[in-house]
Short mmCIF file of C-alpha atoms and ligand atoms in Angstrom, two decimals:
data_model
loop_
_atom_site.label_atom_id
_atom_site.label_comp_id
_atom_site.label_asym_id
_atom_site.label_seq_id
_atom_site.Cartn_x
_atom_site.Cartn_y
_atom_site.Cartn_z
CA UNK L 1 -7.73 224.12 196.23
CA UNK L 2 -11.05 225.73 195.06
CA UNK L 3 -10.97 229.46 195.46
CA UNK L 4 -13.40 230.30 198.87
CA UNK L 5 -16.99 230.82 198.50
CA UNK L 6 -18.64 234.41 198.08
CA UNK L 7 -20.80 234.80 200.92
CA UNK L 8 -23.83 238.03 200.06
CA UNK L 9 -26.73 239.14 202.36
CA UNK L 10 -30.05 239.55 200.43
CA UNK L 11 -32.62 242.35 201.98
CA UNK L 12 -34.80 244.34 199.92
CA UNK L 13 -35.78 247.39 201.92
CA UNK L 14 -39.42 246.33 202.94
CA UNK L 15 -40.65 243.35 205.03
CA UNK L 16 -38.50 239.98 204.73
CA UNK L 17 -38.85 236.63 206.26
CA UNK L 18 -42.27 235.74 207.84
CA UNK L 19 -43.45 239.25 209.32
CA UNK L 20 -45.86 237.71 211.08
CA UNK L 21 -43.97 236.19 214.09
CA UNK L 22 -43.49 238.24 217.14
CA UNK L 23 -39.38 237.98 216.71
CA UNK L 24 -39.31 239.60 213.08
CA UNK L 25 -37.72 242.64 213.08
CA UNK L 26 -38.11 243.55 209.23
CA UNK L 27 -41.47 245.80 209.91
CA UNK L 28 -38.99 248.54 211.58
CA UNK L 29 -37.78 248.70 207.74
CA UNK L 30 -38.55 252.10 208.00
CA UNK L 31 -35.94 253.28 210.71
CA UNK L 32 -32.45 253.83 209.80
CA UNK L 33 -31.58 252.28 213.27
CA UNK L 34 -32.25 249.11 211.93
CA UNK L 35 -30.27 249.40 208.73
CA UNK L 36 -27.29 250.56 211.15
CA UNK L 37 -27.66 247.55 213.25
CA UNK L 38 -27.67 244.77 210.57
CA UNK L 39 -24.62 246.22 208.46
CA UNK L 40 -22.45 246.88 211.54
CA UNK L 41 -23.11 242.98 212.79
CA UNK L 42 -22.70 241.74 209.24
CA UNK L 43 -19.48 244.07 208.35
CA UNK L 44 -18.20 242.58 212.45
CA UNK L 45 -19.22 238.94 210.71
CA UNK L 46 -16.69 239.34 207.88
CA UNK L 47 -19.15 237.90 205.15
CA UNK L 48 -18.61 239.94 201.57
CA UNK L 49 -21.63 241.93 201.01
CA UNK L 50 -25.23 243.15 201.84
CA UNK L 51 -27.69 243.13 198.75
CA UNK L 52 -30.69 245.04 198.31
CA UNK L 53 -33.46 244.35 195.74
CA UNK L 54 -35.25 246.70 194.94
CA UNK L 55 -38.43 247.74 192.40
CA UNK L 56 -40.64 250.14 191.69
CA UNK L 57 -43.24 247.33 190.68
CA UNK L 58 -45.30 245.65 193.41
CA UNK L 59 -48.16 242.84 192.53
CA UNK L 60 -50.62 244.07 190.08
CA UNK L 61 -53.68 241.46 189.31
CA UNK L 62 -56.63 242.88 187.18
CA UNK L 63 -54.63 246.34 186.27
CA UNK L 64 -54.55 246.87 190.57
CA UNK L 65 -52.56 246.40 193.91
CA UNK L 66 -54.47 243.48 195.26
CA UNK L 67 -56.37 243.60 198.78
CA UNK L 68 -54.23 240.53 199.71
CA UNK L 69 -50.74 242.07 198.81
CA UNK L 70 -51.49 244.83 201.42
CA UNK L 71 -52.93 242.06 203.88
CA UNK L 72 -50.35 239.67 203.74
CA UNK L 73 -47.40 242.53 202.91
CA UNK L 74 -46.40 240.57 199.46
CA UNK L 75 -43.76 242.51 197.72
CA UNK L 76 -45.06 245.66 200.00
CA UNK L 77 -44.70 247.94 201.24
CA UNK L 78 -41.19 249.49 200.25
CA UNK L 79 -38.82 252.29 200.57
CA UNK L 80 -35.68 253.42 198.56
CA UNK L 81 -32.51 251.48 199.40
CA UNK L 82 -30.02 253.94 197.56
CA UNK L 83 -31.12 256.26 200.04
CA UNK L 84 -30.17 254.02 203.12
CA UNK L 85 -26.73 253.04 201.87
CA UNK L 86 -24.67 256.31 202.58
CA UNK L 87 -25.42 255.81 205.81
CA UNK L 88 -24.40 251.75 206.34
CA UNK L 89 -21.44 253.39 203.95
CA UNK L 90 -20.24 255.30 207.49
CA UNK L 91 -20.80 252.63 210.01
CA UNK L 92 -19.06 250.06 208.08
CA UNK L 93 -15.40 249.56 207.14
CA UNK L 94 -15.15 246.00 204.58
CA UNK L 95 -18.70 245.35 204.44
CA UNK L 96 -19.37 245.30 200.40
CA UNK L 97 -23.21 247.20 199.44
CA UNK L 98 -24.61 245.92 196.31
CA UNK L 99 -27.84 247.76 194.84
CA UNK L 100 -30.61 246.96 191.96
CA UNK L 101 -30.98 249.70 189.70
CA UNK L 102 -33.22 248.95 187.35
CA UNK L 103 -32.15 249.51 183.52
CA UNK L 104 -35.82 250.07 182.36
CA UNK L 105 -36.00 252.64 184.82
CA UNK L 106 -33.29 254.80 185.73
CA UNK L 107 -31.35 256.53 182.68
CA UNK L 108 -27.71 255.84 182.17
CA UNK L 109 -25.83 258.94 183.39
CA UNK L 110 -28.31 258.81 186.65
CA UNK L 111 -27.24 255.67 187.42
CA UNK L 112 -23.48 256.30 186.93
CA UNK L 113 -23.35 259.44 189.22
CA UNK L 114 -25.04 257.69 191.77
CA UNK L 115 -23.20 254.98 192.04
CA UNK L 116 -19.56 256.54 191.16
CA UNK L 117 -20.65 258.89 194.03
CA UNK L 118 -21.36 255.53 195.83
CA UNK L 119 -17.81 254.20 195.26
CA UNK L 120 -16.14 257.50 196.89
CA UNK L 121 -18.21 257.12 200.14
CA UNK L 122 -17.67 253.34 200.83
CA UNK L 123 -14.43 253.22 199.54
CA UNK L 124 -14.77 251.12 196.37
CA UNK L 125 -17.18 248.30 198.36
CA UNK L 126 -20.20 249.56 196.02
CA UNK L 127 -21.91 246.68 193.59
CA UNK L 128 -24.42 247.16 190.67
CA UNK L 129 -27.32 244.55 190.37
CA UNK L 130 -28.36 245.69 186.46
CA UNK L 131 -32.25 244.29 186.15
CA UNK L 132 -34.79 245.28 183.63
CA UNK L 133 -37.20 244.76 186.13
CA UNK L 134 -39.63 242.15 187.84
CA UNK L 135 -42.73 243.89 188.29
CA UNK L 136 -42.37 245.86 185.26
CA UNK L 137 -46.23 246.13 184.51
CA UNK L 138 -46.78 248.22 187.90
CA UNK L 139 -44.04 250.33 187.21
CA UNK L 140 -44.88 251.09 183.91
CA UNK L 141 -48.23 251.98 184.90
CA UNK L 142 -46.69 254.05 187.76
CA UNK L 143 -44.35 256.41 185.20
CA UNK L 144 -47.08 256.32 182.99
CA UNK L 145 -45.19 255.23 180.24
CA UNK L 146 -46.03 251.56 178.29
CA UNK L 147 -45.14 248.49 179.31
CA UNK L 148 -41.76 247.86 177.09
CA UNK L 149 -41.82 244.09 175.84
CA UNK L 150 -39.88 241.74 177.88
CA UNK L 151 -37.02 240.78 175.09
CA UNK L 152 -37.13 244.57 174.36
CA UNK L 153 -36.21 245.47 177.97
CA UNK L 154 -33.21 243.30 177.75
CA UNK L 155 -32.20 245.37 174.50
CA UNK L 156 -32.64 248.58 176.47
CA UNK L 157 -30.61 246.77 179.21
CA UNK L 158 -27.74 245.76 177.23
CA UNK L 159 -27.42 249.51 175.95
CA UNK L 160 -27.96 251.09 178.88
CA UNK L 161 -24.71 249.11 180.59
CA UNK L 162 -22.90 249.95 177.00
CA UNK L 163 -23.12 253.84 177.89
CA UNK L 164 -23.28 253.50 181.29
CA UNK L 165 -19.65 251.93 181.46
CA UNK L 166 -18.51 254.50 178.73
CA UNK L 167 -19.32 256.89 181.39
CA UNK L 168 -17.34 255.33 184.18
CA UNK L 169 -14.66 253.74 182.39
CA UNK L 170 -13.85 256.66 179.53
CA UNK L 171 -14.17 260.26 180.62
CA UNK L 172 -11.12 260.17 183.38
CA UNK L 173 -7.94 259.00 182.95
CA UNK L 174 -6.02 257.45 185.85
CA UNK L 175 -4.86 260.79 187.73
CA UNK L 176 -7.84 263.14 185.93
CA UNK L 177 -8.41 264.75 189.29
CA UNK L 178 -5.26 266.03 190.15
CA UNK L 179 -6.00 269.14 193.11
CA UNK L 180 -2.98 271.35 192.70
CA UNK L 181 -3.08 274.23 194.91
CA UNK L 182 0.32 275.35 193.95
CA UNK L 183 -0.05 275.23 190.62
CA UNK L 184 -4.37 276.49 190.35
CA UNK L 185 -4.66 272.98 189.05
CA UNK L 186 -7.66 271.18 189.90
CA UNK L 187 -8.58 268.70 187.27
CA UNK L 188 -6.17 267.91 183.96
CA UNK L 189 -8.00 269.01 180.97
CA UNK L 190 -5.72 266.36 179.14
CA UNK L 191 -7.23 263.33 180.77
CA UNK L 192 -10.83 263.92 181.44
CA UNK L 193 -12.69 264.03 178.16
CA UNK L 194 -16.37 263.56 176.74
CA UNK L 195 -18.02 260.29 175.60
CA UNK L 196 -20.22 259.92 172.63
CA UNK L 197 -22.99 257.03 172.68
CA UNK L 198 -25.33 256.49 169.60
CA UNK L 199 -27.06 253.29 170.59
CA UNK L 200 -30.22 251.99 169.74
CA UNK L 201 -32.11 253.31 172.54
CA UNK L 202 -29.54 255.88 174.38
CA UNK L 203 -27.85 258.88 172.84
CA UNK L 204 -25.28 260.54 174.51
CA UNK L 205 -22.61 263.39 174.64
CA UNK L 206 -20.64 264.48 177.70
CA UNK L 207 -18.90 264.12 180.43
CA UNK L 208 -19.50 262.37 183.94
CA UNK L 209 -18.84 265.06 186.09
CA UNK L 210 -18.25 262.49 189.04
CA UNK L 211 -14.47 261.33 189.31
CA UNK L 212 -14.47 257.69 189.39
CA UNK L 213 -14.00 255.91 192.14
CA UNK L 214 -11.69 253.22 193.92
CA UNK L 215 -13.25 250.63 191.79
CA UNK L 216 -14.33 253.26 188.47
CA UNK L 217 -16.89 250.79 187.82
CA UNK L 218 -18.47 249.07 190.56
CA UNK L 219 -18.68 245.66 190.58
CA UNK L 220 -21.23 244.25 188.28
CA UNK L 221 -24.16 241.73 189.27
CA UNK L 222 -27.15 240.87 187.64
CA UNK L 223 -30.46 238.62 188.33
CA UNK L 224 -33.00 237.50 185.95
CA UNK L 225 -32.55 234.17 184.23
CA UNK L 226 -34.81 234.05 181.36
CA UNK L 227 -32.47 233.46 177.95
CA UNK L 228 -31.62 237.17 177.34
CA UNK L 229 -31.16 237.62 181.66
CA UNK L 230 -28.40 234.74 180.88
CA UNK L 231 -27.01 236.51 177.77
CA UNK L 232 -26.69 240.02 179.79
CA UNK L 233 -25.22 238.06 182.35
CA UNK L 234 -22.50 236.96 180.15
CA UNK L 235 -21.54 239.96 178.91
CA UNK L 236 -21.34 242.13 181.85
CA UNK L 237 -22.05 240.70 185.00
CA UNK L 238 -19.11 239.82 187.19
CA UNK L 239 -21.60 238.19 190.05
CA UNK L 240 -25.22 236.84 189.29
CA UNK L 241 -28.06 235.83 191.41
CA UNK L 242 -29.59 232.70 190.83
CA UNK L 243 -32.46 230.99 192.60
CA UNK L 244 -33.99 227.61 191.20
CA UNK L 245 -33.97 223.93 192.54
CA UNK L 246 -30.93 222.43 191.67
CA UNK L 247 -30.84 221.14 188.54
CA UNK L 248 -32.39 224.12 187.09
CA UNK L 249 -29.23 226.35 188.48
CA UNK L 250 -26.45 223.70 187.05
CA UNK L 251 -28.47 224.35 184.11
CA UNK L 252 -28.71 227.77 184.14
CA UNK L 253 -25.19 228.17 185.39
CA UNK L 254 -23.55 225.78 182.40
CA UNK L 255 -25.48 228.01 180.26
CA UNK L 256 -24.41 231.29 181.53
CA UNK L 257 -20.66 230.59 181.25
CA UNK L 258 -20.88 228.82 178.00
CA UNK L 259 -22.33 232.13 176.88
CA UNK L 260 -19.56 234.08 178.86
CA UNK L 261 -16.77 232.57 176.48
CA UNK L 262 -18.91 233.10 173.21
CA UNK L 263 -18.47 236.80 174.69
CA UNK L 264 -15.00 236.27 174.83
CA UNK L 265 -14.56 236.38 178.49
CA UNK L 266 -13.68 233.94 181.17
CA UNK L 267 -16.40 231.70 182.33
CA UNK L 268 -14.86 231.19 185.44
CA UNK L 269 -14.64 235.33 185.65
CA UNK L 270 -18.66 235.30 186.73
CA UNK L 271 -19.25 234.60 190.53
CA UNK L 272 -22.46 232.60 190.34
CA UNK L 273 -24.25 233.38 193.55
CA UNK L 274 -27.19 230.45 194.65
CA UNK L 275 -29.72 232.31 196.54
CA UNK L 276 -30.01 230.21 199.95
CA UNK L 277 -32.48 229.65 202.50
CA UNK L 278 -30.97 228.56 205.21
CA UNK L 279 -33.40 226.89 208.30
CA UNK L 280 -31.03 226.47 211.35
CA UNK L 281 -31.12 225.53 214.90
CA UNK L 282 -28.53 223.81 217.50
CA UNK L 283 -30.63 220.70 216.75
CA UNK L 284 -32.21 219.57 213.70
CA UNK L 285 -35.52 219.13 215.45
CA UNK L 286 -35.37 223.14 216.51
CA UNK L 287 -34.83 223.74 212.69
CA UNK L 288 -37.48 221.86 211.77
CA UNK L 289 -39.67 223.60 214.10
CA UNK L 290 -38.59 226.61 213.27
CA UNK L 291 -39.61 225.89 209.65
CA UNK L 292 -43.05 224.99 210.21
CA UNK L 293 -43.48 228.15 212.31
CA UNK L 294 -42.54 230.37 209.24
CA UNK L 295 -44.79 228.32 206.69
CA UNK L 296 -47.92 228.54 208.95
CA UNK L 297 -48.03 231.90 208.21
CA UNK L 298 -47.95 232.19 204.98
CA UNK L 299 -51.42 231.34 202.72
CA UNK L 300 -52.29 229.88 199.46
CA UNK L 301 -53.63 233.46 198.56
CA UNK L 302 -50.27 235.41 199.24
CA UNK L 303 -48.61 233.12 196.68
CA UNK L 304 -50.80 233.73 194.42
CA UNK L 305 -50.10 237.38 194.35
CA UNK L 306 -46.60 237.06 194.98
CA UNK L 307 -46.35 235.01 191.68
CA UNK L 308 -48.33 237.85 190.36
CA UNK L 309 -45.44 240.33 191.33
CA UNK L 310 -43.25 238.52 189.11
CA UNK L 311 -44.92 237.36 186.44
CA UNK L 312 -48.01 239.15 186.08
CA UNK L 313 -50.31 235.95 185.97
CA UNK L 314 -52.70 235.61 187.96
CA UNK L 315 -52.99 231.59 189.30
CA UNK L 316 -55.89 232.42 190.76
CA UNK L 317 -57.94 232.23 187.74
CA UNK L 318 -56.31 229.36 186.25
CA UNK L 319 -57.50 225.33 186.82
CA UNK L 320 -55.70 224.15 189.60
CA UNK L 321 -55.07 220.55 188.21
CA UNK L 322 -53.13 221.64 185.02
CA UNK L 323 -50.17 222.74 184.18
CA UNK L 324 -49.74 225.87 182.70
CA UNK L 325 -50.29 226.73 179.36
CA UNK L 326 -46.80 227.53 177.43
CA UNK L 327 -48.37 230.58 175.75
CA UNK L 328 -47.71 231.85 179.70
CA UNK L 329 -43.92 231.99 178.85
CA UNK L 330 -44.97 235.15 176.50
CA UNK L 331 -45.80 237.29 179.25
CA UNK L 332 -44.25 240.63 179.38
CA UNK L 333 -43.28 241.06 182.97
CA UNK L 334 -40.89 238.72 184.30
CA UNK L 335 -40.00 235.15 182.64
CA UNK L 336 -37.73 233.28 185.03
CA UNK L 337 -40.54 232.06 187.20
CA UNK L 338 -42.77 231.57 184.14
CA UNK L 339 -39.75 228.84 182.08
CA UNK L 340 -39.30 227.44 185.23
CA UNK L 341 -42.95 225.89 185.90
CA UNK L 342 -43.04 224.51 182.19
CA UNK L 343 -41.80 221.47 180.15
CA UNK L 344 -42.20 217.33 180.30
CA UNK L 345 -42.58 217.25 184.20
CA UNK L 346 -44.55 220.54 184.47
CA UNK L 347 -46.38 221.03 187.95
CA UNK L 348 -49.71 221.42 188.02
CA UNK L 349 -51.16 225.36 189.42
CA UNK L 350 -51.67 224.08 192.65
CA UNK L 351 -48.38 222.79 193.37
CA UNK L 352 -46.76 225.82 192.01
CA UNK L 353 -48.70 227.90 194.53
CA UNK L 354 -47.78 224.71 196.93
CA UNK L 355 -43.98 225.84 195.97
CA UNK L 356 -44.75 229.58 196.19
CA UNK L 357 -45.76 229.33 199.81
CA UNK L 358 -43.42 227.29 200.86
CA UNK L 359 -40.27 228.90 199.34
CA UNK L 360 -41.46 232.06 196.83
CA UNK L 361 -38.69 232.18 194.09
CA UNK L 362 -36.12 230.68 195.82
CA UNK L 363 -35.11 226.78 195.83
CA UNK L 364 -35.67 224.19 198.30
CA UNK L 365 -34.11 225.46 201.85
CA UNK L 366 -31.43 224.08 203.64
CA UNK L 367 -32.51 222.43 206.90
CA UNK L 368 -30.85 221.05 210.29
CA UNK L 369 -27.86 221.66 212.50
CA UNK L 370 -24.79 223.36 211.04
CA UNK L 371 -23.16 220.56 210.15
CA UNK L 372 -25.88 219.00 208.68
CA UNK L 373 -26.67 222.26 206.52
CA UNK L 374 -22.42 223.14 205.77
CA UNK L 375 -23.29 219.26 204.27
CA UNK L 376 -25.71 220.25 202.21
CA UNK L 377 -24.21 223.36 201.16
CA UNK L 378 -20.88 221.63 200.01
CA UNK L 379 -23.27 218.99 198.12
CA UNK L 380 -25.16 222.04 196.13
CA UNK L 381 -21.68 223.58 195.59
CA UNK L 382 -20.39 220.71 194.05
CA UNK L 383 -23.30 219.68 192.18
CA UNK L 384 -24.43 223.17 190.63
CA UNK L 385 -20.86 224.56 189.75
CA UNK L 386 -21.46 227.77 191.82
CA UNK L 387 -19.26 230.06 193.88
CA UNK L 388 -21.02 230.77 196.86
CA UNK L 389 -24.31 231.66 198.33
CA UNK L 390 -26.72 234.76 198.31
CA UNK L 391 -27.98 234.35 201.72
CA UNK L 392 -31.81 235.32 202.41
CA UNK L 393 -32.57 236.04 205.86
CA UNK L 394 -34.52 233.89 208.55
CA UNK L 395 -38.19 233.76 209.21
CA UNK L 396 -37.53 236.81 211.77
CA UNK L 397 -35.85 239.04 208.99
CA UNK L 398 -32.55 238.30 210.64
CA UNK L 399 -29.22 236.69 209.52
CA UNK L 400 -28.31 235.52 213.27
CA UNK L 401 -28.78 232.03 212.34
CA UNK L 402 -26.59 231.76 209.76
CA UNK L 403 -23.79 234.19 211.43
CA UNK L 404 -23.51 232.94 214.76
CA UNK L 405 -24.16 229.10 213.17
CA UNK L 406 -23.25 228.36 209.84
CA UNK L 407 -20.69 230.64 209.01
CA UNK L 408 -18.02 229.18 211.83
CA UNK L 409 -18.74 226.03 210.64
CA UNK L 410 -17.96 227.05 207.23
CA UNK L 411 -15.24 228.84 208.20
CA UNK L 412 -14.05 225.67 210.13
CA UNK L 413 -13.65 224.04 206.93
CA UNK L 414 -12.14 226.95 204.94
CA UNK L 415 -15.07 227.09 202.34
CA UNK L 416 -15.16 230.95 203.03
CA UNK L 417 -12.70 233.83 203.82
CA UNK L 418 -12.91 236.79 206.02
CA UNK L 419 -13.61 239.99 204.40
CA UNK L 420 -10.30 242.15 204.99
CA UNK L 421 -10.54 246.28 205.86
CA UNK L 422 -9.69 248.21 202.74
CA UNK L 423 -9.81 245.62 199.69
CA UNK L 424 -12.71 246.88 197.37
CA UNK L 425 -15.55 244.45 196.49
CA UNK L 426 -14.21 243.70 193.06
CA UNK L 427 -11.15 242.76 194.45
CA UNK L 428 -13.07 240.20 196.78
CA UNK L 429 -14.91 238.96 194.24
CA UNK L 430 -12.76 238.71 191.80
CA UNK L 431 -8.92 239.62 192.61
CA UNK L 432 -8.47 242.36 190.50
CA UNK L 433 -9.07 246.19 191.27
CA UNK L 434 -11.00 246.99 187.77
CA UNK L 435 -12.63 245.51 184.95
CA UNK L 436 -10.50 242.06 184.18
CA UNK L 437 -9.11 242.74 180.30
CA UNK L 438 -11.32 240.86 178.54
CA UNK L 439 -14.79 242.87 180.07
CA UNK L 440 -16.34 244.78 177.23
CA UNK L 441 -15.81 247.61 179.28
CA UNK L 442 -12.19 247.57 179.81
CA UNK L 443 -12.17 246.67 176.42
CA UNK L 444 -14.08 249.69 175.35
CA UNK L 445 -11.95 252.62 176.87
CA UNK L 446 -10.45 255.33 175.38
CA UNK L 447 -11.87 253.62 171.91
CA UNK L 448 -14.94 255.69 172.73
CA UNK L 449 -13.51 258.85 173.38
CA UNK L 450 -13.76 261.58 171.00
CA UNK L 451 -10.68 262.84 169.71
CA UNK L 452 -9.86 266.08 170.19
C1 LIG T 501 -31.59 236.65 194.15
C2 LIG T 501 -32.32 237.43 193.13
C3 LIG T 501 -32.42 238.78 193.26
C4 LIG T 501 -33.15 239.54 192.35
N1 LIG T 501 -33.25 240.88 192.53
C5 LIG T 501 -34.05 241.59 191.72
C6 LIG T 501 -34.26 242.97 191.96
O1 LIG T 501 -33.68 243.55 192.87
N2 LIG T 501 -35.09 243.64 191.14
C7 LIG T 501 -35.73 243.05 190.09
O2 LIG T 501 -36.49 243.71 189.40
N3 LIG T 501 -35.51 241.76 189.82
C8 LIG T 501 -34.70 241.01 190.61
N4 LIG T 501 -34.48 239.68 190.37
C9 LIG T 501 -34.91 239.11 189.09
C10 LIG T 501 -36.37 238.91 189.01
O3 LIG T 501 -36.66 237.75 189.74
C11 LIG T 501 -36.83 238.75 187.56
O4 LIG T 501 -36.47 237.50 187.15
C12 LIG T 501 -36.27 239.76 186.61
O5 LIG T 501 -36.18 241.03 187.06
C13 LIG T 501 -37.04 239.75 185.30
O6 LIG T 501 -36.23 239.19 184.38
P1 LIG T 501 -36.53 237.82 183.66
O7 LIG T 501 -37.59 238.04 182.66
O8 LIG T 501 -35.21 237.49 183.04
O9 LIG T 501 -36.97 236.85 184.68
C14 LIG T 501 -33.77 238.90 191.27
C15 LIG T 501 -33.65 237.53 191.12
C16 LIG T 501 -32.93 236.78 192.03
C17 LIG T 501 -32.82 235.32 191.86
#
């Protein structure tokens, strides 16, 4: 019997869904309220986690934010999900919280406090998305700093997660932390000890002053599935995001465990996550409705800049009735929705700003009743070689649909399990409280310590 699906939430902590409609409720992004209220009905639903995106970037066409980005709210505006999660962290008690930090971004040691801090306060449920970053040319410009090239950002990433999990997995023993008020012991100077890191782009010496947590590291995703996105993938993640038609994610899926056991690890270790839309209604004439409401809000123009967010071309300025040129695939923001659009049956620019406004970066949706879509959903399962499903929420922001729908349904059939009180994410995901043996990071401890 195949092992149940993963079941993740996707947000990003800005507007989701089609804004537009008077039922959305993504445009109170900016009230902890409503934060509160979707983790306690999702953590009540049992499904494993909530995800948040998250980037500094936002569309940049001609070197600035575009009129239409703020008109049309394309990949703005946005706040700072690490800063909402303590607080879903105390309403919720199995609910897993997954977070983008962005490798190009945040430095290593920043990243591990945070999120070993993370691990305390929810109880090992805390998960790691490790990007290098989608709309890397706005950041860039925003820090000031140059725009590091795309196969050099992966570079950056893959030593950045090197240090990163020296940090969590090598300066406390089991036990470091040991709070002996008999004895005026507080910490065992025997098993907590400094790292050293001499990579190619992070140096380090010290100590994580953080104990680590339930899970020591978090649980490990990653997105981005240009060549080197796969090859990170392989050597770290534990869950990835993927979002392409169906082919294109058996594809990219094949590929990423093939590379998984030229790393040495299990390919069947990765949770592959497919990231769903899911249209659904008591009747597949409701869904279908409900579809055509959502698209009718969304213009020509908006994809345009939203393909702009993650690309940094600008399809605006390109002939409509050709494909696009392969010297696109060099562009030094983001690559996945470049490699996509390209080879023998390449669209044409208007049809990939036809597929843009109908479903952004994501694949074809789901659509019809529940059984219908629990159909289709065993169909792409079977077909892609995937785990489970990173869910994106409705036109109206929401995951109702889906929760009060689909999920029973699946449940009905046993394709998914109930997320139980007090088993850490990693142990959902993958069975086993830390880093499985052959992780470079399990592998790595204590070999990086420095002797005393
Ligand atoms: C479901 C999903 C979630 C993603 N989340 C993020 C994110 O939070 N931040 C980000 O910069 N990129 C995210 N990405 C990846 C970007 O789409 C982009 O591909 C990547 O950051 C750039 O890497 P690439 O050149 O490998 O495409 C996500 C992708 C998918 C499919």
């Amino acid at each position: 019997m195949p092992a149940p699906w993963t079941i993740g939430m996707f947000q990003t902590a800005g507007l989701m869904g089609a804004w537009q409609l008077a039922e959305n409720t993504s445009t109170d992004f900016l009230d902890l309220q409503h934060w509160v209220d979707m983790a306690r009905s999702l953590d009540a639903a049992g499904v494993d986690f909530l995800f948040f995106a998250d980037d500094y970037g936002y569309p940049l066409v001609d070197g600035r934010l575009p009129d239409q980005a703020l008109r049309g709210g394309i990949s703005f505006p946005r706040a700072d999900p690490m800063v909402i999660l303590p607080a879903l962290a105390a309403v919720t008690e199995r609910l897993g919280l997954v977070v983008t930090l962005s490798t190009t971004v945040e430095r290593p040691p920043v990243v591990a406090r945070k999120l070993a801090t993370l691990d305390h306060l929810t109880k090992g449920r805390i998960g790691w998305n490790i990007v290098t970053g989608a709309g890397q040319n706005a950041s860039a410009r925003l820090f000031g700093e140059p725009l590091i090239p795309h196969d050099e950002r992966y570079a950056v990433a893959d030593d950045h997660v090197a240090l990163t999990l020296k940090l969590w997995e090598d300066c406390w023993d089991e036990g470091g932390l040991v709070v002996d008020r008999a004895n005026n012991l507080l910490a065992d100077p025997e098993r907590v000890r400094e790292i050293a890191h001499d990579g190619p782009h992070f140096r380090a010496e010290g100590i994580l002053t953080t104990p680590p947590g339930p899970q020591r590291t978090p649980a490990l995703f990653q997105a981005g599935a240009s060549a080197p996105g796969r090859e990170l993938a392989a050597k770290y993640a534990e869950g990835v995001f993927i979002a392409a038609e169906v082919p294109a994610m058996r594809a990219q899926i094949a590929d990423i465990r093939r590379r998984a056991e030229a790393n040495g690890r299990d390919p069947f270790s990765i949770r592959c996550l497919i990231a769903g839309t899911f249209v659904v209604a008591e009747t597949e004439n409701e869904a279908w409705a409900l579809r055509r409401r959502a698209e009718s809000v969304r213009t020509l123009a908006d994809a345009a800049v939203q393909y702009a967010f993650f690309t940094g071309l600008d399809l605006s300025q390109m002939d409509p009735d050709k494909p696009l040129d392969p010297r696109a695939a060099l562009t030094e923001t983001g690559r996945t929705n470049v490699e996509r659009f390209l080879g023998p049956d390449a669209p044409t620019v208007r049809e990939i700003l036809e597929e843009f406004q109908s479903n952004s970066v994501m694949g074809s949706p789901l659509i019809g009743d529940p059984m219908q879509i629990v159909d289709q959903a065993e169909a792409v399962m079977a077909t892609t070689g995937a785990d489970g499903f990173l869910v994106q929420p409705d036109a109206f922001g929401t995951f109702d649909g889906f929760v009060n729908l689909i999920l029973p349904e699946m449940r009905r059939r046993g394709l998914v399990q109930e997320a139980v009180a007090g088993s850490t994410l990693r142990e959902r995901l993958t069975g086993h409280p830390h880093l499985a043996a052959d992780h470079p990071g399990a592998a790595r401890r204590s070999a990086s310590a420095v002797p005393a």
